[in-house]
Tab-separated table of C-alpha atoms in Angstrom:
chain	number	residue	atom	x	y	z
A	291	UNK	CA	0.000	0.000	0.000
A	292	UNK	CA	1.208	3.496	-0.815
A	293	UNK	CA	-0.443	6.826	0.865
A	294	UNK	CA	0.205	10.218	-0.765
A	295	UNK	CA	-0.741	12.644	2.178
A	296	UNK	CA	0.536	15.717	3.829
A	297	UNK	CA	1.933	15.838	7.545
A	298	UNK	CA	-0.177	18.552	9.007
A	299	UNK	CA	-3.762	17.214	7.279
A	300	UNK	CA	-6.498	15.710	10.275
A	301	UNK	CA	-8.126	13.757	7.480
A	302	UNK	CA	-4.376	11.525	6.503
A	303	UNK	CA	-4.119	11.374	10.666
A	304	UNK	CA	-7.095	9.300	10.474
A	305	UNK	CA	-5.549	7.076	8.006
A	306	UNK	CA	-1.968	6.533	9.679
A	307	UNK	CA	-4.097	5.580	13.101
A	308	UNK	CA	-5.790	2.916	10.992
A	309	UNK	CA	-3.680	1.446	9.746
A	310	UNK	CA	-1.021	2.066	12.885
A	311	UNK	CA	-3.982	0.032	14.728
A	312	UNK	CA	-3.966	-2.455	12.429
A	313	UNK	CA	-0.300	-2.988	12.006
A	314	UNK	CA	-0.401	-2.945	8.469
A	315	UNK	CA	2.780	-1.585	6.265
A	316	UNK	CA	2.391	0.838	4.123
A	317	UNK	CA	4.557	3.035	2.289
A	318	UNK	CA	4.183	7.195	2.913
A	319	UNK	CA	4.736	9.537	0.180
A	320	UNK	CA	4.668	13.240	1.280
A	321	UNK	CA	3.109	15.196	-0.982
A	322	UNK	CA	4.460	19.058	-1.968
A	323	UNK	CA	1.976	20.924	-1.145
A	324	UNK	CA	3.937	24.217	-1.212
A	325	UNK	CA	4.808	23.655	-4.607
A	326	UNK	CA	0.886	22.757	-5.743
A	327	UNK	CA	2.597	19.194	-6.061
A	328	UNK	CA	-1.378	17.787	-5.233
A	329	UNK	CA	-2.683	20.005	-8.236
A	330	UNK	CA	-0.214	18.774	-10.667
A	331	UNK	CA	-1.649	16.438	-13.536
A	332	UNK	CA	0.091	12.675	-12.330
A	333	UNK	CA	-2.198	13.703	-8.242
A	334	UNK	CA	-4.885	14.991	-10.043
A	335	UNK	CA	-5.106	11.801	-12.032
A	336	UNK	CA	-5.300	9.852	-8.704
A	337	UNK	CA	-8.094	12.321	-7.268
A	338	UNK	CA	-9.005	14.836	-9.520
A	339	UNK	CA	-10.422	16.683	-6.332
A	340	UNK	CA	-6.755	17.285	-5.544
A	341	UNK	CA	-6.841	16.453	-2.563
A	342	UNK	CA	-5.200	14.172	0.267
A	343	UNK	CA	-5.324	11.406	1.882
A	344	UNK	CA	-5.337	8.770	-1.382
A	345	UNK	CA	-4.422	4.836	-0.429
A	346	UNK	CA	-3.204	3.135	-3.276
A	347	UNK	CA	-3.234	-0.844	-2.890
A	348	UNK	CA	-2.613	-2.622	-6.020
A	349	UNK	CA	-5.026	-1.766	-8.881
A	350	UNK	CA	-7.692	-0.142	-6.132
A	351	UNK	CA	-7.401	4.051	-6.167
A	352	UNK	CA	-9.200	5.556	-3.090
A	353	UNK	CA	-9.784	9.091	-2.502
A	354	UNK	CA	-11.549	10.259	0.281
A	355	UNK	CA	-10.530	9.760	4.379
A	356	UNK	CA	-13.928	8.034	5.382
A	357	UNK	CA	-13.640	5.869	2.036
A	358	UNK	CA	-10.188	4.909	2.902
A	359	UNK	CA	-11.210	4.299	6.569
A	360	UNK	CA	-13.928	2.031	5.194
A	361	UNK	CA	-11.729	0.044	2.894
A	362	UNK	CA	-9.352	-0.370	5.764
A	363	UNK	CA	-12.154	-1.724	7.868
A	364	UNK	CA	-13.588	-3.931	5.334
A	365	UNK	CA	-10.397	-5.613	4.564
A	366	UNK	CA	-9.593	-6.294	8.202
A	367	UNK	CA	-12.739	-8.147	9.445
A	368	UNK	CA	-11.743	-8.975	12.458
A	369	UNK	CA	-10.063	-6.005	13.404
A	370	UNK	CA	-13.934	-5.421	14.524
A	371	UNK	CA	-13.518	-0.906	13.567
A	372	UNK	CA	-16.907	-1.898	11.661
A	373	UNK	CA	-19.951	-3.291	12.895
A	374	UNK	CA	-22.005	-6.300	11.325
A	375	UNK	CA	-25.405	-5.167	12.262
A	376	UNK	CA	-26.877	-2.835	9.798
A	377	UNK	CA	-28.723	-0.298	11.931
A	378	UNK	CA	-24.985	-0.043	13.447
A	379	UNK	CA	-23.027	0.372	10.048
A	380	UNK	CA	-25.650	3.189	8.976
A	381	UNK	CA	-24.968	5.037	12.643
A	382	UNK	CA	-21.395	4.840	11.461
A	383	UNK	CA	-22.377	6.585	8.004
A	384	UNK	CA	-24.006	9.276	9.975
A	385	UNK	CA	-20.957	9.665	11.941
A	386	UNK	CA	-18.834	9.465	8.588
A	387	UNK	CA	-21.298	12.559	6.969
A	388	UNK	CA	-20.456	14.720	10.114
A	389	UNK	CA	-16.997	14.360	9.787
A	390	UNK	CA	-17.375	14.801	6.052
A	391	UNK	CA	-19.691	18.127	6.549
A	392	UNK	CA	-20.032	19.563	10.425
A	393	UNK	CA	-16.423	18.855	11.503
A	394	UNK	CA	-15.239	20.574	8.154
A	395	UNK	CA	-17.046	23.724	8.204
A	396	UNK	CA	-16.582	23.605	11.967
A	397	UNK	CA	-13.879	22.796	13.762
A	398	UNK	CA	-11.458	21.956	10.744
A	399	UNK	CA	-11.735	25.664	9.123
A	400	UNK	CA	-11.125	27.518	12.372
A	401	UNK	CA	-8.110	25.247	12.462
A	402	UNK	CA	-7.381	26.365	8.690
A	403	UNK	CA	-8.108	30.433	9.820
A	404	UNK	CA	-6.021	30.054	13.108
A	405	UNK	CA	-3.022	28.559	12.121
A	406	UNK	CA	-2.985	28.657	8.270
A	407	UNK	CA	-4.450	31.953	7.735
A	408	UNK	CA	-7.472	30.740	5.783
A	409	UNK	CA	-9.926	33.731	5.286
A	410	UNK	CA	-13.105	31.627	6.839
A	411	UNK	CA	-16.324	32.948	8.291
A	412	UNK	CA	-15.226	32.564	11.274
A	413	UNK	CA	-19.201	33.416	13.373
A	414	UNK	CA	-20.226	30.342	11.319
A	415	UNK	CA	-17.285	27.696	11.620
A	416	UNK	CA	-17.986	28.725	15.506
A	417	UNK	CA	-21.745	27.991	15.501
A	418	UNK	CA	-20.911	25.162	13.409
A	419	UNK	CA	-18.385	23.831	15.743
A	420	UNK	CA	-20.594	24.529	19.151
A	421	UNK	CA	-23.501	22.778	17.799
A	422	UNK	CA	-20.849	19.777	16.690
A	423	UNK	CA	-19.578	19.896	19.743
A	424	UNK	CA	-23.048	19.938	22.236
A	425	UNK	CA	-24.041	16.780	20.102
A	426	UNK	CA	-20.726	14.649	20.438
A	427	UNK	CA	-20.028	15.155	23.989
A	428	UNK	CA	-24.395	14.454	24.724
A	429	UNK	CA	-23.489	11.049	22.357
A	430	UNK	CA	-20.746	10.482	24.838
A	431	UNK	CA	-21.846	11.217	27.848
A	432	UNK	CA	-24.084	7.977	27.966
A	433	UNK	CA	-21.579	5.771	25.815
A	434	UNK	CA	-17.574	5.063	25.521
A	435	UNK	CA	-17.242	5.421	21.860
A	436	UNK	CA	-19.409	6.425	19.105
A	437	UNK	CA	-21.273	3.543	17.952
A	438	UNK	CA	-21.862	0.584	19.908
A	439	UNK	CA	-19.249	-0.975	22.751
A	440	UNK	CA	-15.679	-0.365	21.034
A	441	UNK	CA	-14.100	1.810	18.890
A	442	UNK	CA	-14.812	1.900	15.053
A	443	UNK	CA	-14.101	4.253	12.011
A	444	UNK	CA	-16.792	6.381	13.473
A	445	UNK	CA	-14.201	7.402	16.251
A	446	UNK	CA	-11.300	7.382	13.982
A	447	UNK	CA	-13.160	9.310	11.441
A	448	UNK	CA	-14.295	12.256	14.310
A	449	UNK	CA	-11.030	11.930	16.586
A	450	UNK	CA	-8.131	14.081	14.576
A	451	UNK	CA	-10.026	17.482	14.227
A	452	UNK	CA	-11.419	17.123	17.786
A	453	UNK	CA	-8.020	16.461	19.214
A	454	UNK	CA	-6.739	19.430	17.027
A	455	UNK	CA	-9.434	21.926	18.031
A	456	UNK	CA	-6.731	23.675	20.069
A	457	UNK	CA	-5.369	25.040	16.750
A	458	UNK	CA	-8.238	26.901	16.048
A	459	UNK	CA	-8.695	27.997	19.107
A	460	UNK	CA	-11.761	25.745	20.340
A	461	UNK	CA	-11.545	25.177	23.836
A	462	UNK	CA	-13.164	22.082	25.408
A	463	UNK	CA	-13.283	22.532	28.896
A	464	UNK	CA	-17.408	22.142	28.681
A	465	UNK	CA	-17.253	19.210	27.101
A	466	UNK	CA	-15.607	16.342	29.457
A	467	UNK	CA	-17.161	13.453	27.570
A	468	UNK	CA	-14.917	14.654	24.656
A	469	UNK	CA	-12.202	15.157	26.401
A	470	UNK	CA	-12.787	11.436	28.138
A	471	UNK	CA	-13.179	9.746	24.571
A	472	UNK	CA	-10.496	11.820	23.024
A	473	UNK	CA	-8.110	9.791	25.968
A	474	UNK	CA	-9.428	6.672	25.296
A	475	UNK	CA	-8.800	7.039	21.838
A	476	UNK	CA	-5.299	7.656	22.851
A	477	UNK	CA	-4.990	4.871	24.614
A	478	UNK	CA	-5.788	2.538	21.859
A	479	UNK	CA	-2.867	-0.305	20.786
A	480	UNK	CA	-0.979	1.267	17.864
A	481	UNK	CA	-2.270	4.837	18.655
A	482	UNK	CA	0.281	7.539	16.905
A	483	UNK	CA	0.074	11.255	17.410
A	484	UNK	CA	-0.051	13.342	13.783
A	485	UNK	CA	3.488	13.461	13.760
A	486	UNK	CA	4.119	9.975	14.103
A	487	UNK	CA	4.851	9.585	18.041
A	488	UNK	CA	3.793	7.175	20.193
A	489	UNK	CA	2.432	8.088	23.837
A	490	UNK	CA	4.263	6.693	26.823
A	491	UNK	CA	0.394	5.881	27.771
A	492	UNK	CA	0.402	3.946	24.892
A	493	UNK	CA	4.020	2.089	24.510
A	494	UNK	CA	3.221	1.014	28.329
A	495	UNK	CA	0.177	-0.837	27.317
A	496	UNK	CA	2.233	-2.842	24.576
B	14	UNK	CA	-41.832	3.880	8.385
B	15	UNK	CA	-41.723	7.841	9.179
B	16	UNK	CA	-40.333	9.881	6.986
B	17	UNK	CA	-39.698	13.560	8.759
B	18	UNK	CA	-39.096	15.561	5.817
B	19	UNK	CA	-39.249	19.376	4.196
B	20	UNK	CA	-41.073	19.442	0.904
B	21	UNK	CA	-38.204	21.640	-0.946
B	22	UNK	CA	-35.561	19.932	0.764
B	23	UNK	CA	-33.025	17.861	-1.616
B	24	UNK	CA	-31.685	15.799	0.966
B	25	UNK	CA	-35.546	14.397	1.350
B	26	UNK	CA	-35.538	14.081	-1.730
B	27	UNK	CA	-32.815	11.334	-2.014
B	28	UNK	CA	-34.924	9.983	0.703
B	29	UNK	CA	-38.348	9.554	-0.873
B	30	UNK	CA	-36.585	8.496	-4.789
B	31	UNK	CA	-34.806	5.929	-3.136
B	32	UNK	CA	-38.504	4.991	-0.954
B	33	UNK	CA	-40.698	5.298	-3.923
B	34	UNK	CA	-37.888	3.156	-6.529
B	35	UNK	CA	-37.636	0.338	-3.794
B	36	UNK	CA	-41.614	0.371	-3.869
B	37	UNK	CA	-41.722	0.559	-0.096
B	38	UNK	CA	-44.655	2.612	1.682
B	39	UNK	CA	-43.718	4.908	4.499
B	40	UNK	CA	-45.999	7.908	6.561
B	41	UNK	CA	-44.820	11.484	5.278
B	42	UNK	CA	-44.495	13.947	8.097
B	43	UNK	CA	-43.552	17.179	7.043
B	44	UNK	CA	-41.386	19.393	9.985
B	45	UNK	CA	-43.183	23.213	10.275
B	46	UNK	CA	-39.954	24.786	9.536
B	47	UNK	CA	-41.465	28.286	9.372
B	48	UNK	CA	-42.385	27.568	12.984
B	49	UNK	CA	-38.866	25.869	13.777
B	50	UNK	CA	-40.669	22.750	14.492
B	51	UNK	CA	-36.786	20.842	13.427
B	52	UNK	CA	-35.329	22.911	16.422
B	53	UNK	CA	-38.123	22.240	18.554
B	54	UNK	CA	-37.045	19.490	21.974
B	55	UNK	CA	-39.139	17.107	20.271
B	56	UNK	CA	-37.576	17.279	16.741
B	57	UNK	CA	-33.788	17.806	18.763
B	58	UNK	CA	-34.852	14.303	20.705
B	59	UNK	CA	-34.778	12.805	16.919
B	60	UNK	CA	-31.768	14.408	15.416
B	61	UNK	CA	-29.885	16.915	18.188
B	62	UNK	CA	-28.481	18.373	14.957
B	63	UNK	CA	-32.112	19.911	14.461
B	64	UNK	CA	-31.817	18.371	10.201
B	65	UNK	CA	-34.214	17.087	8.099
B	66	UNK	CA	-34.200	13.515	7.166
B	67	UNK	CA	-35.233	11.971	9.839
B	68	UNK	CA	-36.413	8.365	9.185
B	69	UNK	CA	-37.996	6.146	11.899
B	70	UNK	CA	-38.405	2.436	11.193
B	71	UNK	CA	-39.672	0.732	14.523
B	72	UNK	CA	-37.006	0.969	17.119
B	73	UNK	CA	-33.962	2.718	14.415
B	74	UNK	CA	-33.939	6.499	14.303
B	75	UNK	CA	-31.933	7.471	11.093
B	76	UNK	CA	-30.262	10.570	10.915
B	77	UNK	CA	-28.245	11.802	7.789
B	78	UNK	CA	-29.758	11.068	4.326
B	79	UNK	CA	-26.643	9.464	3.462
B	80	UNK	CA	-27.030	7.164	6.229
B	81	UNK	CA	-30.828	6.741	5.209
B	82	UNK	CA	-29.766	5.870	1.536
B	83	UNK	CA	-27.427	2.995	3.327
B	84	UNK	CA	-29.803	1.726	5.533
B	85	UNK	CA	-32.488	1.750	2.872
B	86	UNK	CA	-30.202	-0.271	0.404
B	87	UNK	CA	-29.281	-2.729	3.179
B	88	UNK	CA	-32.484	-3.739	4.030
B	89	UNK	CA	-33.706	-4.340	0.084
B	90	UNK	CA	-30.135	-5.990	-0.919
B	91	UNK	CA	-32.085	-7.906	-4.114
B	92	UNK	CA	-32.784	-4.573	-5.267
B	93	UNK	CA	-29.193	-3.482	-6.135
B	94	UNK	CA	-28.440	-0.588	-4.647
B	95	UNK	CA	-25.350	-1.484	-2.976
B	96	UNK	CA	-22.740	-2.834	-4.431
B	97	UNK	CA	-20.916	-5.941	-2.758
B	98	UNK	CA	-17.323	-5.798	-3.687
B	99	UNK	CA	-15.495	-4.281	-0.786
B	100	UNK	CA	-13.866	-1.658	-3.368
B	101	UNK	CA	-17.326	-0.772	-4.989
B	102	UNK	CA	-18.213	0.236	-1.811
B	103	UNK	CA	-15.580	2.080	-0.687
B	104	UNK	CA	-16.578	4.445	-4.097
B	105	UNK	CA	-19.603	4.770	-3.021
B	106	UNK	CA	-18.012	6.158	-0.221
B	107	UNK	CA	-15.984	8.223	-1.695
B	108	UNK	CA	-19.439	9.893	-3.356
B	109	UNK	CA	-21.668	9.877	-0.116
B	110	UNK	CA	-18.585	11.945	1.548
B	111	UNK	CA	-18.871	14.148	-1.863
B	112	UNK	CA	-22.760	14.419	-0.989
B	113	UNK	CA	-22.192	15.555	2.355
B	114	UNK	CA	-19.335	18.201	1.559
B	115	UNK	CA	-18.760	19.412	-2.237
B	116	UNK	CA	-22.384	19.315	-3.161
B	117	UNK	CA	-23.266	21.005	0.018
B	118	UNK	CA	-20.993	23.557	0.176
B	119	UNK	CA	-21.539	24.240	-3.940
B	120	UNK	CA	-24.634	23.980	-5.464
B	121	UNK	CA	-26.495	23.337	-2.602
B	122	UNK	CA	-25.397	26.537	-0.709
B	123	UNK	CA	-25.944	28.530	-3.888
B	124	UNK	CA	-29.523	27.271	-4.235
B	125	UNK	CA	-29.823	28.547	-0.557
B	126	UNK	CA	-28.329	32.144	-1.502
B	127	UNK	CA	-30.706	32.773	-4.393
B	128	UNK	CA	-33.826	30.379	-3.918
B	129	UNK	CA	-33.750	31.881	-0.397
B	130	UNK	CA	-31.451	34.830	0.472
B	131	UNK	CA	-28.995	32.894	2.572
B	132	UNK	CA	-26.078	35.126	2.964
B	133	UNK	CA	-23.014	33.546	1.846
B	134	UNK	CA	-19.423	33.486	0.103
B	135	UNK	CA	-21.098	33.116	-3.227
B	136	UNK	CA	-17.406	33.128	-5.016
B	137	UNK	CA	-16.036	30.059	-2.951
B	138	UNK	CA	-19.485	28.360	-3.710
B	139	UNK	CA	-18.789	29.006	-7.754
B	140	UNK	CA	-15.693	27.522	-7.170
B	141	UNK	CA	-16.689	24.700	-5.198
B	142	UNK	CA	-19.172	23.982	-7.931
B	143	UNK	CA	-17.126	24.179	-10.793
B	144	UNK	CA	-14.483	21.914	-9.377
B	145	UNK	CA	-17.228	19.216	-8.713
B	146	UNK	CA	-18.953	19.469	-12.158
B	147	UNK	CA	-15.750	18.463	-13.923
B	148	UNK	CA	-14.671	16.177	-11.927
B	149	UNK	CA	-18.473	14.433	-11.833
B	150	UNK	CA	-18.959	15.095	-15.989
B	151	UNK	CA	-15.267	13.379	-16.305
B	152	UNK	CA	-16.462	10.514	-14.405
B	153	UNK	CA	-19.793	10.362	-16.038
B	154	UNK	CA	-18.130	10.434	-19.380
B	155	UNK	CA	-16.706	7.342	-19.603
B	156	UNK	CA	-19.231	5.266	-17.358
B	157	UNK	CA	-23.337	5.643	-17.301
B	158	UNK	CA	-23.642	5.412	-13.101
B	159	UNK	CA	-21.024	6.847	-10.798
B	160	UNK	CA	-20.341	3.436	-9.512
B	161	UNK	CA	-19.897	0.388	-11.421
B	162	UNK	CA	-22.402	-0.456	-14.286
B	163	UNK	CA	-25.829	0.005	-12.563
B	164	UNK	CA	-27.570	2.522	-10.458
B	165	UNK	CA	-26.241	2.745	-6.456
B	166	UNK	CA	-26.891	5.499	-3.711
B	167	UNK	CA	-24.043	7.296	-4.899
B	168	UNK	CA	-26.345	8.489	-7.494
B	169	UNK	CA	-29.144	9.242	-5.794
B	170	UNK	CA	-27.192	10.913	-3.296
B	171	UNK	CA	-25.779	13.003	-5.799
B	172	UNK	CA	-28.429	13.486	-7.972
B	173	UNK	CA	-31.042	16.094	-6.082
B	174	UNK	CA	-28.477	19.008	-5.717
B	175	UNK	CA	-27.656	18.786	-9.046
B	176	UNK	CA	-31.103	18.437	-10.854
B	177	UNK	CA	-31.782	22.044	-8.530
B	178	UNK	CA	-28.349	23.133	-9.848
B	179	UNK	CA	-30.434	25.926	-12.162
B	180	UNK	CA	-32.726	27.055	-8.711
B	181	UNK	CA	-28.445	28.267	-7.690
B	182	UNK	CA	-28.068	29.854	-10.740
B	183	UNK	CA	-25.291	26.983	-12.202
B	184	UNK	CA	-25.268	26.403	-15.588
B	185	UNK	CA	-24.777	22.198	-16.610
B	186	UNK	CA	-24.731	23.235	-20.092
B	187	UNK	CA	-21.021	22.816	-20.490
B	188	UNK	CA	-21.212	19.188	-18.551
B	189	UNK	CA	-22.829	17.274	-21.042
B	190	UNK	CA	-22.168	13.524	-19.253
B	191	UNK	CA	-24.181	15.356	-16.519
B	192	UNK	CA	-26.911	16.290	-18.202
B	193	UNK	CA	-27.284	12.763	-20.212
B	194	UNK	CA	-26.995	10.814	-16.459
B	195	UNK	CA	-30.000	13.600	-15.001
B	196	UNK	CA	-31.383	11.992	-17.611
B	197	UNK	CA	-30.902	8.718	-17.334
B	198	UNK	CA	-31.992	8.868	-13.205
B	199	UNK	CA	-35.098	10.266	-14.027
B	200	UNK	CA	-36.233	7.327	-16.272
B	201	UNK	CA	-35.752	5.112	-13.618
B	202	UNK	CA	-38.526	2.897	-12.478
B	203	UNK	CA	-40.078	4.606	-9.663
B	204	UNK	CA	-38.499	7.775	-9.948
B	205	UNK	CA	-40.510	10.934	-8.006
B	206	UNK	CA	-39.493	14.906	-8.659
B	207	UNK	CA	-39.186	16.777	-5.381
B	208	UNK	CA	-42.573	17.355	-5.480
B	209	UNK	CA	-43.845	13.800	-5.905
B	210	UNK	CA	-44.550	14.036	-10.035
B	211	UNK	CA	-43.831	10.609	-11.821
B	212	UNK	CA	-42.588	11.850	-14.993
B	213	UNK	CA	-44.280	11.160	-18.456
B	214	UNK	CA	-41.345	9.202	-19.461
B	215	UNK	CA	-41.555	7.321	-16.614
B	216	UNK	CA	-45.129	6.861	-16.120
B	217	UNK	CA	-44.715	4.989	-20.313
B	218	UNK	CA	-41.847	2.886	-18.590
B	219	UNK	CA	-43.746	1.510	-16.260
């Protein structure tokens, strides 16, 4: 497997924790963004969005985090990051739309104002982000992770921008379910931090 | 089944082609929006994100019309809708994540701004939508359905946004592959407008 992704991007996070989690090798190709290296013709032939995270693996092309996430999942049964019943796998989707939409506009463009300089709306990507916010830690308050009993791509899919809401300047001292799940997420086997580092947490449990 | 739905919303729309193709009868409620019934505690206890669809079917409450579109397609599997190879369905994927950010943040957020007055960065919704019709009529070029050789939900997840494309002032003219696969949903067995008109074509198809 081959990923094209950038260092600082939430969405290729979620992909690295996959397939960290699932111990699978895979080889990393850094993309130039500051040279428009993901708009040049050979990227834009593997996502003509122009965008990262792709996952090449053989003759399969995937664009898309959630996509990837679910490819990863599906070829890794009994890794058990996606559930068998149905009303569970669509309560995954709706998690997958929100990280798709809500955490986007939300908490992933005040991220993009605050530390990129992105000229955002930034009354909006708040409201967005609040509302995000109220939901997830209400979901949590009642459950450990997302969907059902353990972790799936639901939590993956959700857990970079959250843990990243810092950057843009989101504060989550209201919302200690979050914060809870965001640890527990951390404490997973294989966890990695964006840039590649293990917790202690984490290399104790191993 | 319960179907909480606006009348004008695309997103319901998905919802009641996908209903109305699979033959399956459901109750209609429509949510008072001009009263902010979908923010009322009773609407929130359904979908805390205060969004139309809502679908109820016995004890599963479906948010997300993505979601809804999965669920739907899992429970009728004879029907097709879903593909079954594990790469098939990551595409689909890769289009329901499309449905829930590109088409929402282009043509659907331009259909806001001048069906309804939303106030919002009408040259980053342009863009948005330009990018996405090329790399949709590109796609649709070479292949009838955006996944595979049959119709899936990555159509009709795609399709409501951009058969309202006109109602945000975008022009398909130039996306010809577009236009023919408009087409080509809409003489579909089953297929509903917005407003619940079977089509003459249709209507002779059946």
């Amino acid at each position: 497997m081959k990923l094209y992704e950038f260092g600082l991007s939430g969405n290729c996070h979620k992909v690295r924790l996959m397939l960290s989690m699932l111990g699978v090798n895979y080889e990393s190709y850094v993309v130039n963004g500051s040279i428009g290296e993901h708009k040049s013709a050979d990227f834009l032939a593997l996502n003509p969005f122009g965008q990262v995270p792709v996952l090449l693996d053989e003759a399969v092309v995937l664009r898309d985090s959630q996509a990837i996430l679910l490819y990863l999942a599906l070829k890794h049964p009994a890794a058990g990051f996606y559930p068998t019943a149905v009303s569970a796998q669509c309560a995954v989707q709706s998690w997958l739309s929100i990280a798709s939409s809500e955490v986007s506009r939300g908490p992933g463009l005040l991220r993009l104002h605050h530390r990129f300089g992105k000229v955002i709306d930034v009354a909006s990507a708040q409201q967005t982000t609040q509302q995000l916010l109220q939901v997830m830690n209400a979901a949590l308050a009642t459950q450990s992770w997302l969907v059902g009993n353990s972790v799936t791509i639901a939590d993956l899919a959700m857990y970079p921008y959250l843990a990243l809401a810092h950057e843009g300047q989101v504060n989550l001292v209201d919302y200690p379910a979050i914060n809870q799940w965001l640890v527990a997420v951390e404490a997973l086997p294989g966890f990695v931090t964006m840039t590649g580092i293990q917790l202690q947490q984490n290399k104790v449990n191993q």
